[in-house]
Short mmCIF file of C-alpha atoms and ligand atoms in Angstrom, two decimals:
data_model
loop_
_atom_site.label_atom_id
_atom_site.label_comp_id
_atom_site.label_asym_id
_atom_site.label_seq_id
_atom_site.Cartn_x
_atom_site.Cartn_y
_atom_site.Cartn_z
CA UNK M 1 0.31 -7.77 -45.13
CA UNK M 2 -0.50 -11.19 -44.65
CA UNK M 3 1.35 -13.51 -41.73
CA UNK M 4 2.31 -17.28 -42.02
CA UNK M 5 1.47 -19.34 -38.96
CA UNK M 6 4.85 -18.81 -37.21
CA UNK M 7 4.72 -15.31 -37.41
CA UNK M 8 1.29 -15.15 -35.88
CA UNK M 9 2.42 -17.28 -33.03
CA UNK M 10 5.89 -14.77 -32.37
CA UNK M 11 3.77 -11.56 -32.40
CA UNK M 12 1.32 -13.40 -30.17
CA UNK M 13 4.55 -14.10 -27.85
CA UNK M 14 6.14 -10.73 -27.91
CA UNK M 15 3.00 -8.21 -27.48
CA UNK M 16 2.69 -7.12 -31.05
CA UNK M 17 -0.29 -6.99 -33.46
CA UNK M 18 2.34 -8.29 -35.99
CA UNK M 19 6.49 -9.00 -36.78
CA UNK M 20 8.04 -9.10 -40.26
CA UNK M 21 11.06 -11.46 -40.75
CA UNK M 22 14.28 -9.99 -39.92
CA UNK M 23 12.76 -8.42 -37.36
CA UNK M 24 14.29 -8.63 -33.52
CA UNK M 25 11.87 -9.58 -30.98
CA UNK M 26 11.96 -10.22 -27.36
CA UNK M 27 9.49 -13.68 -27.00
CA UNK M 28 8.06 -15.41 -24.11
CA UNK M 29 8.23 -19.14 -24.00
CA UNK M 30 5.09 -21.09 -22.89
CA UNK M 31 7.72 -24.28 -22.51
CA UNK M 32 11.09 -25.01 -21.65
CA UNK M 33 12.29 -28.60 -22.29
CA UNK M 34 15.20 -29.51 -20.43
CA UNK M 35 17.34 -32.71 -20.71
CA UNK M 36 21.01 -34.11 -18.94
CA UNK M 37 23.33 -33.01 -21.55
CA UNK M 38 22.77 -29.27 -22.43
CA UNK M 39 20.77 -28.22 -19.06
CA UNK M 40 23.88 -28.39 -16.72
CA UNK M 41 25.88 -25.77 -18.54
CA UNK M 42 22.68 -23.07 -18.35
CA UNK M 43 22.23 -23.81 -15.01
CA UNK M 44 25.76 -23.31 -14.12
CA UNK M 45 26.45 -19.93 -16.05
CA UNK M 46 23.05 -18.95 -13.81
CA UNK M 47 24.55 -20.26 -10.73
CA UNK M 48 28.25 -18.17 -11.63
CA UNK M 49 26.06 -15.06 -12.20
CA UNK M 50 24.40 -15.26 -8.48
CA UNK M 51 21.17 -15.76 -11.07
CA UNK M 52 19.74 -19.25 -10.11
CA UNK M 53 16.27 -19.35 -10.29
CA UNK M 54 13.63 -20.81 -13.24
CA UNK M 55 10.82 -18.07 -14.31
CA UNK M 56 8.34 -20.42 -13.48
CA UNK M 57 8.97 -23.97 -12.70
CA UNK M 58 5.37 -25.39 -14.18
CA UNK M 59 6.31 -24.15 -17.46
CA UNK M 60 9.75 -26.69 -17.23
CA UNK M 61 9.50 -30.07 -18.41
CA UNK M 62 12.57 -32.11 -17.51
CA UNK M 63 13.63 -35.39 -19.03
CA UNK M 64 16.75 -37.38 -18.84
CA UNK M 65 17.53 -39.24 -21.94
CA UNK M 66 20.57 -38.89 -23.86
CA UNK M 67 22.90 -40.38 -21.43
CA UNK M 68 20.46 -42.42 -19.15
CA UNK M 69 20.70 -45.14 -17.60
CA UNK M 70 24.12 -43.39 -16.76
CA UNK M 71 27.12 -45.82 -18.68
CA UNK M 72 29.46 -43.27 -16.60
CA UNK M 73 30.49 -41.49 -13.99
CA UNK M 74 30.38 -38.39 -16.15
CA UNK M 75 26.63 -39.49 -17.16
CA UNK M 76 25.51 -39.82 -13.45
CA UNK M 77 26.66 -36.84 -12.49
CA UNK M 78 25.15 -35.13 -15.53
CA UNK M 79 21.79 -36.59 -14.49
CA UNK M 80 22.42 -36.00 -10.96
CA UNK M 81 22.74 -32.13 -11.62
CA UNK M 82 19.84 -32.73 -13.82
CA UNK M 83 17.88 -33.89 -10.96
CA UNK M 84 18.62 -32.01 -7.96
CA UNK M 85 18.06 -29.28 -9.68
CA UNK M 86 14.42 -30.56 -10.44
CA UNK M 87 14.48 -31.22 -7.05
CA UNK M 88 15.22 -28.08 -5.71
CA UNK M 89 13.22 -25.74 -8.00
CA UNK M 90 10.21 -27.67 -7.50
CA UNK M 91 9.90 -28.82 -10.90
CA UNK M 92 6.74 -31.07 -11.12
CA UNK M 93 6.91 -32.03 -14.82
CA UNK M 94 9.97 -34.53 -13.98
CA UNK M 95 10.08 -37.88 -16.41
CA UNK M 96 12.98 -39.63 -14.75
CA UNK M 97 14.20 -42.69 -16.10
CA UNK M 98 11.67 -45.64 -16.02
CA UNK M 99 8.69 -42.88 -17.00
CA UNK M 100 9.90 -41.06 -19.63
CA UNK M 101 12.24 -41.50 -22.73
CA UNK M 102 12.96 -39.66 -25.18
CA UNK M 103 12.33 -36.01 -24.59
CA UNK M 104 11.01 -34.91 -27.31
CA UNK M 105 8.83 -37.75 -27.77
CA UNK M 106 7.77 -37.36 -24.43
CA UNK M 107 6.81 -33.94 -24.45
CA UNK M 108 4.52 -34.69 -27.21
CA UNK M 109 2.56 -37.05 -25.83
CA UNK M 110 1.80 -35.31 -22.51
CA UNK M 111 -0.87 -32.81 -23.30
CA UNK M 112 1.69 -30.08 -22.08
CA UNK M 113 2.73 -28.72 -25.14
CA UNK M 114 -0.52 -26.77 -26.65
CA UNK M 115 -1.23 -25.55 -30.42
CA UNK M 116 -0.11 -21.79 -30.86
CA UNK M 117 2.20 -21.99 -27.79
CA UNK M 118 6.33 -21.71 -28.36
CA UNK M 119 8.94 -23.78 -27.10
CA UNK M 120 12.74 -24.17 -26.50
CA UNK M 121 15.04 -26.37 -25.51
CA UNK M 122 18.76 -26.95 -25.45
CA UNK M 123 18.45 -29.42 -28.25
CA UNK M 124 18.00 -29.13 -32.13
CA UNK M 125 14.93 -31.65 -32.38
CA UNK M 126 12.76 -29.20 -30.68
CA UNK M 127 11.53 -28.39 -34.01
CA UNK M 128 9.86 -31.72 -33.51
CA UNK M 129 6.84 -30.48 -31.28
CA UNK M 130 6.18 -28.33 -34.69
CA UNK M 131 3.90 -30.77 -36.05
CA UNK M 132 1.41 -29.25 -33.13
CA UNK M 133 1.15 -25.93 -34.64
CA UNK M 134 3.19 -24.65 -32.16
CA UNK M 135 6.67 -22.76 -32.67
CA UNK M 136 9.06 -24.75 -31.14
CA UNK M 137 13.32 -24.76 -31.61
CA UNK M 138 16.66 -25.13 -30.33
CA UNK M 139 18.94 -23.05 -29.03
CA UNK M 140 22.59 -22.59 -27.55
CA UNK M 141 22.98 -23.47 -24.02
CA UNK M 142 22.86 -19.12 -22.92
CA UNK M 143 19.83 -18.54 -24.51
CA UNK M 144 18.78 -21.68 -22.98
CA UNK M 145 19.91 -20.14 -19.18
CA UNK M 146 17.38 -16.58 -20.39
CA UNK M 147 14.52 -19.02 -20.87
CA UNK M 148 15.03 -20.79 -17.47
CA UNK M 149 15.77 -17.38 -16.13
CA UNK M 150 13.13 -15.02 -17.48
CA UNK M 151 11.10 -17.00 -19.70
CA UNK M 152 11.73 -15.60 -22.67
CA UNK M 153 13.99 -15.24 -25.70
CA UNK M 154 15.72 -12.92 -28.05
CA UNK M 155 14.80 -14.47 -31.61
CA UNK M 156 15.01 -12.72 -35.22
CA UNK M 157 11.74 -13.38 -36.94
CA UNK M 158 12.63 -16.60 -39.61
CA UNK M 159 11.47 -16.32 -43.00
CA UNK M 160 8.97 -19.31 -44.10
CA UNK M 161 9.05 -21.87 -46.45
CA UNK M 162 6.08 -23.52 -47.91
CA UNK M 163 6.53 -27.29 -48.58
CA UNK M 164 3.18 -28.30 -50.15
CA UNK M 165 2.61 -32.20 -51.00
CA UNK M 166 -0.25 -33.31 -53.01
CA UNK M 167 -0.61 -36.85 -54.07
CA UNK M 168 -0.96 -40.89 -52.39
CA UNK M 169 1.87 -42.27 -51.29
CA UNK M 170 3.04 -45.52 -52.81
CA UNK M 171 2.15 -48.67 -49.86
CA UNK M 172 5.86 -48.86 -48.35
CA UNK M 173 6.80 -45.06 -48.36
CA UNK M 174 6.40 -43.33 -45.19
CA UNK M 175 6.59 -39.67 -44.16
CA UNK M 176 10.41 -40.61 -43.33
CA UNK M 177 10.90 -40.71 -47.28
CA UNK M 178 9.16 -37.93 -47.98
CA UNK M 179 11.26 -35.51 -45.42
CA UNK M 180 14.27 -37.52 -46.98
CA UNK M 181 13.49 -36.40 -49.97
CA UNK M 182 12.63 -32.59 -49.66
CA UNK M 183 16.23 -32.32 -47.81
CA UNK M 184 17.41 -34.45 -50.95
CA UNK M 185 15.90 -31.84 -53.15
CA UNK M 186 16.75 -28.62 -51.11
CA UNK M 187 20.18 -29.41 -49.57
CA UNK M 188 21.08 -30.21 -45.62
CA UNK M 189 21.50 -25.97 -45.90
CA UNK M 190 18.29 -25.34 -48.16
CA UNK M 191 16.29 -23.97 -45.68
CA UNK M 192 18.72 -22.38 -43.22
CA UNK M 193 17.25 -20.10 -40.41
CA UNK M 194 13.93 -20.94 -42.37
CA UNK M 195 10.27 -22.13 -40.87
CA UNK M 196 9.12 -25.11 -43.02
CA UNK M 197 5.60 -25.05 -43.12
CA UNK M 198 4.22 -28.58 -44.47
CA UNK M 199 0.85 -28.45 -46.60
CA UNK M 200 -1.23 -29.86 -49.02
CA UNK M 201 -4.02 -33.14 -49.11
CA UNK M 202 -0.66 -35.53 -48.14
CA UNK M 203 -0.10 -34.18 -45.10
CA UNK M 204 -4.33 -33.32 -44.31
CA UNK M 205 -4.50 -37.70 -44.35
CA UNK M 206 -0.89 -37.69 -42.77
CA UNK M 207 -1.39 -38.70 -39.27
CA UNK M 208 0.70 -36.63 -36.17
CA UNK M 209 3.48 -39.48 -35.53
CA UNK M 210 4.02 -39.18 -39.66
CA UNK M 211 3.71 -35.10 -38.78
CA UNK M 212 6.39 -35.47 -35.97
CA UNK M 213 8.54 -37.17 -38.35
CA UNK M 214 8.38 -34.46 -40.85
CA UNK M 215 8.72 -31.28 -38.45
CA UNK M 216 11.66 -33.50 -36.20
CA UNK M 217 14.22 -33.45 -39.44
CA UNK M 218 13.41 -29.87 -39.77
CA UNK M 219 16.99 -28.98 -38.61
CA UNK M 220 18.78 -31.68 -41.10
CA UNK M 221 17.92 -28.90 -43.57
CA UNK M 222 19.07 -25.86 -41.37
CA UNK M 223 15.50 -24.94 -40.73
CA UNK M 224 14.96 -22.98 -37.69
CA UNK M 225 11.86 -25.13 -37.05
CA UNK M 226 8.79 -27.16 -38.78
CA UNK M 227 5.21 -26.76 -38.79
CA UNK M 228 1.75 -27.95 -39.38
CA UNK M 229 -1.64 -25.96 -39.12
CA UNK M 230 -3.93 -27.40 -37.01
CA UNK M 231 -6.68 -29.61 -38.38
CA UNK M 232 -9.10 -32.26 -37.03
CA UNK M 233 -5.81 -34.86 -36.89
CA UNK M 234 -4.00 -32.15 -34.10
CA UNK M 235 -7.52 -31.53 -32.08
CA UNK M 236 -7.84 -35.38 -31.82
CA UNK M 237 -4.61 -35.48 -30.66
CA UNK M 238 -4.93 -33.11 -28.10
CA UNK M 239 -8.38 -34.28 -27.27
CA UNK M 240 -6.93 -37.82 -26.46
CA UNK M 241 -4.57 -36.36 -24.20
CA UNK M 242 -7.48 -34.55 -22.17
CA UNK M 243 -7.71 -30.96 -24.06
CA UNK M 244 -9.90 -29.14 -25.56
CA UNK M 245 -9.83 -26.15 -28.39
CA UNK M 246 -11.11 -23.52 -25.83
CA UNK M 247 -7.27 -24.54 -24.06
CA UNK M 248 -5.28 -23.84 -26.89
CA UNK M 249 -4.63 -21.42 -29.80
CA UNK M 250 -5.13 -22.16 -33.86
CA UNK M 251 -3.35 -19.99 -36.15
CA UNK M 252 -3.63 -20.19 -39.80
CA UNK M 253 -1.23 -18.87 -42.70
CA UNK M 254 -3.06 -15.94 -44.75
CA UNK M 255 -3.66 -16.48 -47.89
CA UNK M 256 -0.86 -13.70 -48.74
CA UNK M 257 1.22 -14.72 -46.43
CA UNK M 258 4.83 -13.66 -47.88
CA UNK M 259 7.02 -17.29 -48.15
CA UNK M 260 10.57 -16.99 -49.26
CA UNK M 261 10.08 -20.09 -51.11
CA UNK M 262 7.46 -22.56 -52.09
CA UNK M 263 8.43 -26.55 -53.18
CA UNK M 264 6.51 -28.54 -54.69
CA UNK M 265 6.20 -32.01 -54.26
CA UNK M 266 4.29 -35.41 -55.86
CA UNK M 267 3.69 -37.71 -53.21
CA UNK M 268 3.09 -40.64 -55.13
CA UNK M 269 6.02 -40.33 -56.87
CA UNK M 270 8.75 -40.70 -53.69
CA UNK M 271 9.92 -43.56 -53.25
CA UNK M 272 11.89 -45.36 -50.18
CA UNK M 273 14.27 -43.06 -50.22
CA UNK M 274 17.83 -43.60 -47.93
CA UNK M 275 20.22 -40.82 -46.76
CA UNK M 276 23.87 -42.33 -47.75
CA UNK M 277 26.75 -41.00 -45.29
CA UNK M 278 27.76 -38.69 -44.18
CA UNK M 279 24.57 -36.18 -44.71
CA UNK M 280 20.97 -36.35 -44.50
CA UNK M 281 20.46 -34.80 -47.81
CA UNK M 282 22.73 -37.40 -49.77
CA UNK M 283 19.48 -39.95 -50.54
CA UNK M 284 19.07 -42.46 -53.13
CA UNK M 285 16.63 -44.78 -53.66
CA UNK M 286 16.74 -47.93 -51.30
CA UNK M 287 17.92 -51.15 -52.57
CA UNK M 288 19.57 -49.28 -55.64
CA UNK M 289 23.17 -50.25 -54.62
CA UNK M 290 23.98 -53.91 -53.26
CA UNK M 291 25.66 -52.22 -49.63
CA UNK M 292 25.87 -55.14 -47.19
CA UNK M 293 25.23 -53.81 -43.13
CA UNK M 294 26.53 -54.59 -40.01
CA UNK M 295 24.07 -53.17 -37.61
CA UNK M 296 20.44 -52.18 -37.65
CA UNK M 297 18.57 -49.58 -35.63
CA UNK M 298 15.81 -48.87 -35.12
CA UNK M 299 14.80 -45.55 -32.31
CA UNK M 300 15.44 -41.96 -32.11
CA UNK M 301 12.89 -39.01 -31.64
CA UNK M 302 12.83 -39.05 -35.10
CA UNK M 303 10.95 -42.50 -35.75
CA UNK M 304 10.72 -44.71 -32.42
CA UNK M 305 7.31 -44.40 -31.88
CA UNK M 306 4.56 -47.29 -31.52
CA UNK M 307 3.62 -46.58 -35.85
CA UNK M 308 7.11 -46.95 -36.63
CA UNK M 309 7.36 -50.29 -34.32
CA UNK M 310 4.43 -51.50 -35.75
CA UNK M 311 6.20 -51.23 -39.48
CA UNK M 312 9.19 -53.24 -38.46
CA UNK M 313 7.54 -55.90 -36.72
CA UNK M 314 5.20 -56.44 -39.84
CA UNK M 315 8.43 -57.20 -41.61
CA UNK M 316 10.27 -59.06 -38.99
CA UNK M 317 7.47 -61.55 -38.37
CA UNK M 318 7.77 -64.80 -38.78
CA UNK M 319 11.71 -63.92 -39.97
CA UNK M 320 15.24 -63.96 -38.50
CA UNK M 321 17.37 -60.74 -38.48
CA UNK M 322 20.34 -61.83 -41.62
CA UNK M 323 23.25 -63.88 -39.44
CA UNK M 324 26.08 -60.78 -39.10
CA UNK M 325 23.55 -58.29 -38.65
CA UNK M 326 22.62 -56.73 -35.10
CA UNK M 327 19.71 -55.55 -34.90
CA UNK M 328 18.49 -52.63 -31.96
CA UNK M 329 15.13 -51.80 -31.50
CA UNK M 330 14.62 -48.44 -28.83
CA UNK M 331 10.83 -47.83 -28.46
CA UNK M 332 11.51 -44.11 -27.80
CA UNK M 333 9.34 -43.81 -24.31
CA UNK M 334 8.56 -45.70 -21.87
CA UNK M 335 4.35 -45.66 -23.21
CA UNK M 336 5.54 -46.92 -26.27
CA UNK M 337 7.42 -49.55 -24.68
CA UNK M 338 4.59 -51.02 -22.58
CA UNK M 339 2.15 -50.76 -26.17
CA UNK M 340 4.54 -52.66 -27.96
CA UNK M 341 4.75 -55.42 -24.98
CA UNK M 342 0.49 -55.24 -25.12
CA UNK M 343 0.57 -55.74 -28.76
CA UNK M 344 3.38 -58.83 -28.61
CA UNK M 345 5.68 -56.55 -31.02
CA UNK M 346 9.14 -56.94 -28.62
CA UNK M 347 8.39 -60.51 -28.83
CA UNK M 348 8.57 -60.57 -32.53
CA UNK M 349 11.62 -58.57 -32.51
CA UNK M 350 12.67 -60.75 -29.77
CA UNK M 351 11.80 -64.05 -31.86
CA UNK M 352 13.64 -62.71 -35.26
CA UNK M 353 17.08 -61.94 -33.40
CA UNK M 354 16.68 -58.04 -32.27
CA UNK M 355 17.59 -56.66 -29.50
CA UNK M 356 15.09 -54.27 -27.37
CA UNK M 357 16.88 -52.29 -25.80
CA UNK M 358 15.47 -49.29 -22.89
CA UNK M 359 13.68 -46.08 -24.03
CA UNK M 360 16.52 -43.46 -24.08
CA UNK M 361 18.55 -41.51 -27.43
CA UNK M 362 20.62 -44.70 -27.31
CA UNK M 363 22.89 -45.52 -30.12
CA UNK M 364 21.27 -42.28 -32.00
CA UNK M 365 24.49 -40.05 -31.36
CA UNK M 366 26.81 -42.80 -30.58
CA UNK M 367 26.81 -41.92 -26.43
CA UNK M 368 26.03 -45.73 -25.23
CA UNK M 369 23.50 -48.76 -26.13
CA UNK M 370 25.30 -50.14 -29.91
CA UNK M 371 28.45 -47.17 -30.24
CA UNK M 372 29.53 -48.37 -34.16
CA UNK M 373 33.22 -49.74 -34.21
CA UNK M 374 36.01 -49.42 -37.31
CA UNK M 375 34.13 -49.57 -40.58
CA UNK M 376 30.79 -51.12 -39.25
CA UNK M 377 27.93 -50.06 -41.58
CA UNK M 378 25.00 -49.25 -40.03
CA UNK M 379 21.11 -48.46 -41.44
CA UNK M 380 19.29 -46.25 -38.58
CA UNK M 381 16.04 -44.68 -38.83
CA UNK M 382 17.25 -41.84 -36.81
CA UNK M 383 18.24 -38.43 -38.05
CA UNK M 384 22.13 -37.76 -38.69
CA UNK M 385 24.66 -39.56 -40.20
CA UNK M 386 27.46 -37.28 -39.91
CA UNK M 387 31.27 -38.74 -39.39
CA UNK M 388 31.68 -40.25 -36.41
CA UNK M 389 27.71 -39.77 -35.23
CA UNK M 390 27.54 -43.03 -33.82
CA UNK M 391 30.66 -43.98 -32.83
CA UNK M 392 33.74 -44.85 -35.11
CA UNK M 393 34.61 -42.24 -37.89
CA UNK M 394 35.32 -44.93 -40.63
CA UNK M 395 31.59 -46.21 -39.51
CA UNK M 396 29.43 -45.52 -42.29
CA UNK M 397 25.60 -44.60 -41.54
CA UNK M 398 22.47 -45.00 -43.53
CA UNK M 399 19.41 -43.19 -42.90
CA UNK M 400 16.01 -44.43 -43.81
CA UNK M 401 12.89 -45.24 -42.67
CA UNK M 402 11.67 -48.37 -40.08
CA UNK M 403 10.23 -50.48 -42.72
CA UNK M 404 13.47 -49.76 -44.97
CA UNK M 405 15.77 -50.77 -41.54
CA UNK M 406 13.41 -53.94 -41.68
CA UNK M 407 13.79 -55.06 -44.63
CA UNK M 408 17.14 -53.82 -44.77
CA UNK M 409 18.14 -55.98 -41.48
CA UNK M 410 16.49 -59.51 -43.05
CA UNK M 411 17.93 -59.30 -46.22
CA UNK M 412 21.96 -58.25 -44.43
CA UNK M 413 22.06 -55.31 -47.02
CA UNK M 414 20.15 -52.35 -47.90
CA UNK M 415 16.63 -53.23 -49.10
CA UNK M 416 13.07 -51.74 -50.70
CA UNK M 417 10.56 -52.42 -47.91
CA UNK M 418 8.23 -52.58 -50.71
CA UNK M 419 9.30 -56.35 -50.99
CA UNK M 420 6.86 -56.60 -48.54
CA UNK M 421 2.88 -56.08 -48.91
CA UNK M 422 1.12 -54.21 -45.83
CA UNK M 423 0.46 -57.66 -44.24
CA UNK M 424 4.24 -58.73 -43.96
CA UNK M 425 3.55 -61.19 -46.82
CA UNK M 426 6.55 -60.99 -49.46
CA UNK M 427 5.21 -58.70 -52.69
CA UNK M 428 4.71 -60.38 -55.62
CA UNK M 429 7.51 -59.22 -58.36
C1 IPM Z 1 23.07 -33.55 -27.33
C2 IPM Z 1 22.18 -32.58 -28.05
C3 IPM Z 1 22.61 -31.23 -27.72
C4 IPM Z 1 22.07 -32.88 -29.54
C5 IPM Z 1 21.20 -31.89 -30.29
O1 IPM Z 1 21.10 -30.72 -30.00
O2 IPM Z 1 20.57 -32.26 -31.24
C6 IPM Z 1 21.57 -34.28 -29.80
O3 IPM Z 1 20.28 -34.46 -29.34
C7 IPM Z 1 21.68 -34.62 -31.24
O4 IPM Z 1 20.74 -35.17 -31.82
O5 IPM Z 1 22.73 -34.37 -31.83
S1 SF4 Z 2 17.09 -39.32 -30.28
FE1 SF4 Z 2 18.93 -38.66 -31.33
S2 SF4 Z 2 18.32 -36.87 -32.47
FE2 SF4 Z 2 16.76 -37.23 -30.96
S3 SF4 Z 2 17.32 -35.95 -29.25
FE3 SF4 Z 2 18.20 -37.96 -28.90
S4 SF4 Z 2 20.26 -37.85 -29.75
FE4 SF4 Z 2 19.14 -36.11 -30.54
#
């Protein structure tokens, strides 16, 4: 029978010619990604079981960023633990604050994280380094403390489904819509415990930040990760960051692959689509409803990266951020950061009104850097917009794309970024 690409990648990682979903298997991980907030609590059920040591501590990457720069003393100490553990274990691949960001977005970018490899991490984005070809998830701070431990996981073989988008998308929608839209169709539950594997000639001219995007908000639909084959895109990627096929492996769905479902979808025919609270899968098309906003954000591992910077200051050039509105911009790594200062984009943000604020989750989950108050309405192109996910439970949170958190933040209320051509100039009606 045939395999998809994640099930090629678990039998790879757990000595078998092949698995079938449903099936238990013991799998090694090639990664562990660690951060501040979920690391601690591993380490500590190690420590109370005499068990303290990492299986390996090259194959640990270990970045700071939900909490950092500490706003407490809880936070420091957090990040203290954090890093003397580092310290003590020898872990090299360290991104302290000031060189990393983001950890998800910083794993991506170092050349670390190979096609065909797995990795987990004590944080539900994982399914972000997906976009790869690589099988990548979250998991619960225990089976976090195995994979320090022993390098290696306990995992039931997920079931796949095959998301397969055909079609040009309309100037002004981004892959943000698009994944807005499938969870839209499918449900915040509609592909629980479920690979989603992302094909078709949209995502072949898709390039990997758009991928990223897609695989990231693989867990806003229960998915147990996302994933995209390999292609000329990924080995240009990887090549850029100093590695070659012969380093890595490529694994392809067979063409009888067994999928528990198959969508599909029309590209051109999405539109700037926004997640209304309090659920990523409640979206409507932008601008369709007069809602005025209070706040504007613009980070997250989801779309803070240099592409998604580059979309908001096309928009905010030359314009003012609406009077009543704050505006946050969080490039989400420190790289990204120093391109947008090279290519004068914090000065434009600067210049309309924004505030830049330090790569880090930031405002994302409401832990410091814009927490929402009573009733504040905010439009975020991060990931959740759960009760109470960035601060205030009577705040109200929009989810949509950069451009749409552009537009949205010049106008004071929710807007089509499609007001705008691809210059910045305003669109003829
Ligand atoms: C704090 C962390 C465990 C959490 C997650 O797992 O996703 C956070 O990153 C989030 O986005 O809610
Ligand atoms: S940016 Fe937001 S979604 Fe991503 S890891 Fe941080 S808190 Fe979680």
């Amino acid at each position: 029978m045939g395999m998809t690409i994640a099930e090629k990648i678990l039998a790879a990682h757990s000595g078998q010619a092949a698995v079938v979903s449903g099936q238990l298997i013991e799998c090694a991980t090639d990664w562990v990604l660690c951060h501040e907030i979920t690391t601690p609590a591993a380490l500590r059920m190690l420590e109370e079981r005499g068990m303290d040591r990492v299986f390996d501590p090259e194959k640990i990457v270990a970045v700071p960023d939900h909490s950092v720069p500490a706003m407490n003393i809880k936070a420091a100490k957090m990040y203290q633990k954090l890093k003397s553990w580092v310290q003590e274990k020898g872990i090299r691949h360290f991104y302290d604050v000031g060189r990393g960001g983001i950890a998800h977005v910083v794993l991506e970018n170092t050349g670390l994280i190979r096609p065909g490899q797995t990795l987990v991490s004590g944080d539900s984005h994982t399914c972000n380094a997906g976009a790869l070809g690589c099988f990548a998830t979250g998991v619960g701070s225990t089976d976090l403390a195995g994979a320090i431990y022993a390098g290696k996981v306990w995992f039931k073989v997920p079931e796949t489904m095959l998301i397969r988008v055909t079609g040009q998308m309309q100037p002004g929608v981004t892959p943000k819509d698009l994944v807005l839209e499938v969870i839209k169709r499918i449900g915040a539950d509609g592909a629980n415990y479920l690979v989603m594997e992302w094909v078709g000639d949209t995502i072949d001219r898709m390039d990997m930040e758009g991928r990223f995007t897609l695989t990231n908000m693989a867990i806003e639909a229960g998915g147990k990760t996302g994933i995209v084959a390999v292609d000329d895109t990924t080995r240009a990627y990887m090549a850029e960051r100093g590695v070659t096929p012969d380093q890595y492996t490529e694994y392809t769905s067979d063409p009888d692959a067994q999928y528990k479902v198959v969508i599909d979808l029309d590209a051109s025919a999405v539109e700037p689509t926004v997640a209304y609270p309090h659920i990523p899968s409640n979206g409507r098309v932008a601008g369709s409803d007069r809602i005025a906003v209070t706040h504007a954000y613009v980070g997250s591992c989801t779309n803070g990266r240099i592409g998604d910077l580059r979309d908001v200051a096309r928009i905010l050039r030359g314009r003012r951020v609406a009077d009543g509105v704050q505006m946050i911009v969080v490039p989400a790594t420190q790289a990204i950061w120093k391109q947008a200062a090279q290519e004068g984009l914090l000065e434009v943000f600067v210049e309309a009104g924004a505030s830049v604020s330090y790569p880090s989750c930031g405002a994302c989950l409401g832990m410091h850097s814009g927490v929402l108050g009573p009733d504040d309405v905010c439009i975020s192109s991060s990931n959740r917009n759960f009760v109470g996910r960035m601060g205030d439970p009577t705040a109200q949170i929009y989810l949509a794309s950069p451009a749409t958190v552009a537009a949205s933040a010049v106008a004071g209320y929710i807007s089509d970024p499609r007001a705008y051509n691809a210059d910045g100039t305003e669109a003829a009606d």
